[in-house]
XYZ file of C-alpha atoms in Angstrom:
217
model
C 126.583 162.006 128.070
C 124.784 162.086 130.616
C 123.811 159.803 133.823
C 120.201 158.097 133.456
C 118.004 156.352 135.784
C 116.194 152.627 135.645
C 112.353 152.243 136.396
C 109.545 149.927 135.945
C 106.671 151.504 134.242
C 103.583 150.966 136.321
C 101.225 152.091 133.709
C 98.952 155.755 132.679
C 96.930 157.882 134.554
C 96.467 161.817 134.411
C 97.106 164.732 136.732
C 95.744 168.111 136.667
C 97.956 171.429 136.412
C 97.535 174.946 137.862
C 95.429 176.172 135.201
C 93.388 173.201 135.633
C 94.209 171.307 132.418
C 94.371 167.143 132.385
C 98.020 166.064 131.432
C 98.160 162.474 130.604
C 101.241 161.005 132.442
C 103.156 157.737 132.489
C 104.100 156.705 136.362
C 107.461 155.334 136.400
C 108.861 153.727 139.872
C 112.277 154.660 140.050
C 114.361 152.600 143.126
C 117.509 153.884 143.822
C 120.574 152.344 141.753
C 123.673 151.135 143.238
C 127.082 151.681 141.554
C 128.785 148.503 141.006
C 131.902 149.789 139.102
C 133.204 152.701 137.577
C 135.457 153.367 134.365
C 137.947 155.314 133.124
C 139.987 156.430 129.784
C 142.709 155.293 131.539
C 142.004 151.669 132.417
C 138.976 151.030 129.935
C 139.569 153.519 127.260
C 136.475 156.152 127.851
C 134.579 157.313 131.124
C 131.939 155.763 132.360
C 129.663 154.061 135.389
C 127.885 150.520 135.836
C 124.830 150.513 137.865
C 122.681 147.968 139.927
C 118.864 147.816 139.767
C 116.714 145.709 142.375
C 118.651 143.878 144.491
C 117.616 139.834 143.694
C 118.579 136.569 144.537
C 122.504 135.140 144.043
C 120.552 132.086 141.557
C 119.399 134.527 139.199
C 123.184 135.470 138.486
C 125.384 133.708 136.359
C 128.611 132.661 137.453
C 130.667 135.612 135.689
C 128.136 138.567 136.933
C 127.977 137.162 140.972
C 131.761 137.262 141.239
C 131.732 140.633 140.012
C 129.854 141.883 142.224
C 131.095 139.783 145.239
C 134.466 141.213 144.857
C 133.001 144.266 145.378
C 130.594 143.314 148.840
C 127.690 144.343 146.622
C 124.048 142.259 146.501
C 123.167 140.832 143.381
C 121.203 142.946 141.424
C 118.457 142.168 138.820
C 119.502 144.622 136.298
C 123.102 146.108 135.347
C 123.564 149.093 132.546
C 125.991 151.415 131.658
C 126.209 154.993 131.013
C 128.577 156.988 129.541
C 129.856 160.013 131.682
C 132.463 162.982 131.412
C 135.351 163.266 133.233
C 134.967 165.614 135.573
C 131.796 163.265 137.217
C 132.962 161.324 140.185
C 131.297 158.117 141.517
C 132.143 155.497 143.723
C 131.380 151.973 143.795
C 128.542 151.384 146.595
C 127.213 154.722 145.592
C 123.282 155.688 145.632
C 121.927 157.139 142.720
C 118.204 158.173 143.369
C 115.513 160.648 141.617
C 117.605 163.563 142.833
C 119.056 164.052 139.525
C 116.033 164.847 137.964
C 113.979 168.428 138.219
C 110.210 168.869 137.759
C 109.960 170.647 134.073
C 112.765 169.488 132.854
C 112.873 167.434 129.574
C 113.922 163.889 129.528
C 114.697 160.763 126.960
C 113.010 157.545 127.388
C 114.066 154.210 126.201
C 112.379 150.791 126.440
C 111.400 147.853 124.316
C 108.438 148.516 122.728
C 105.388 145.918 122.293
C 105.536 143.282 120.212
C 102.771 142.202 117.484
C 104.055 139.985 115.753
C 104.269 138.830 111.828
C 102.055 141.965 110.212
C 101.288 142.861 106.346
C 102.474 146.306 104.884
C 99.516 147.878 105.842
C 99.640 147.953 109.744
C 103.433 147.887 109.516
C 104.206 150.340 107.130
C 100.365 151.900 106.950
C 100.490 151.163 103.081
C 97.132 151.747 100.923
C 95.016 149.060 100.094
C 93.109 148.260 97.317
C 89.057 148.085 96.940
C 87.268 145.923 99.435
C 84.395 145.510 96.461
C 83.572 145.139 93.089
C 84.892 141.719 92.368
C 88.613 143.023 93.256
C 91.348 140.443 94.292
C 93.679 142.954 95.670
C 92.582 143.872 98.903
C 95.160 144.231 101.645
C 98.265 142.445 99.503
C 101.207 143.867 98.639
C 102.009 145.827 95.207
C 104.730 145.226 93.298
C 108.185 144.873 94.606
C 110.156 144.921 91.048
C 110.199 145.060 87.678
C 110.927 141.174 85.388
C 113.904 142.411 83.066
C 115.152 145.376 84.885
C 116.872 144.925 87.243
C 115.163 141.318 87.326
C 115.509 141.324 90.871
C 114.149 142.634 94.481
C 116.311 145.145 95.933
C 117.109 144.809 99.594
C 115.515 146.686 102.166
C 111.799 147.117 100.826
C 108.864 147.692 102.885
C 107.431 143.831 103.343
C 105.786 141.855 105.851
C 107.927 141.233 108.512
C 107.746 140.956 112.726
C 106.704 144.351 114.007
C 107.354 145.735 117.404
C 109.734 144.185 120.158
C 112.352 146.465 119.418
C 114.449 149.228 121.501
C 112.302 152.754 121.498
C 113.802 155.789 122.606
C 111.026 158.914 122.956
C 112.817 162.336 122.920
C 111.918 165.218 125.289
C 109.286 164.015 127.585
C 108.431 166.823 130.349
C 108.891 165.631 134.064
C 105.440 166.678 135.477
C 105.977 165.648 138.903
C 108.389 163.772 141.092
C 107.648 161.897 144.155
C 110.828 161.537 146.114
C 109.463 159.784 149.191
C 107.978 157.236 147.140
C 110.272 156.896 143.997
C 107.291 157.940 141.671
C 108.411 159.863 138.439
C 105.458 161.318 136.297
C 106.037 161.803 132.649
C 103.847 163.888 130.271
C 102.831 161.553 127.693
C 103.650 157.421 126.562
C 106.412 155.590 126.850
C 107.677 152.534 124.860
C 106.727 148.778 126.421
C 104.198 147.142 128.386
C 103.558 147.742 132.035
C 106.118 145.945 134.515
C 108.619 146.396 131.910
C 112.103 148.321 132.301
C 112.835 151.718 131.289
C 116.165 153.991 131.145
C 115.032 157.781 131.683
C 117.870 160.074 131.067
C 118.171 164.064 131.165
C 117.593 165.187 127.145
C 120.365 166.911 125.739
C 119.585 166.658 121.737
C 119.188 170.384 120.295
C 116.833 170.433 117.242
C 118.880 171.223 113.826
C 122.390 171.680 115.978
C 124.365 170.465 113.200
C 123.069 173.318 110.754
C 123.275 176.219 113.064
C 125.593 179.186 111.859
C 128.536 179.337 113.753
C-alpha cells in the first residue's frame, strides 16, 4: 500500500547513460496532485487518500463530485483517484503531492488503459497457429476444434476464441526511473507503458517481491 502519482503519457524517446548506451524511455508529465479526502480505518474501514489531478472547469463535473470538492474549498479536478496508504502515513486535505516521492534509479509500476484493437481472431489475439496458405487448403486463419460432439457435447467456457482485443487495464511492473525533471514535472521511465499518447497513467513505487510466497521462513 503505497502512494502513487497520476501522469499523462507524452510519448517515447531515448537518452544516453553514463556509459554512452542508448536507453528507450517513456516521457510522462506528472503535475502535482492535491489531497481531496483522507479516509481512516475508524470512519471508512480502511486507510486511504483521495487525490485530484488537473484543475478543470466546474461544468465538467457532476453535482455530487462538485459538492464533494466545494465543501472543502477545493477547485474542480479532471480526475480523482484513491490510493491505499498505511496508518503511519499522515495527510491533510489540500496538501500537494509531487515527484519528490520518487527518486531516480528506483523501480515503479505503471498502470494504464491499453490501446484498443477491436474485434480480432485467434491468430492475432492469442498467437494461435494457422493452416497451410497454399496447395488447395481451405483452412488458413480460422479456428480449430472447439470441442467434441458426443462428449462433452457442448463448448466449455473460457476457450480462446475471437473477440475484443485491448482496451483493458494493464500494469507493467518494475520499470526503472531513469530521470526526474522536477522543474518541468517530467518523469522518464525505461521501456514502454500501456496506452496511447495523451492518456492518463498511474505510477506507483514497485513493492512486488519475486516468489515472496515460496521463500523459506
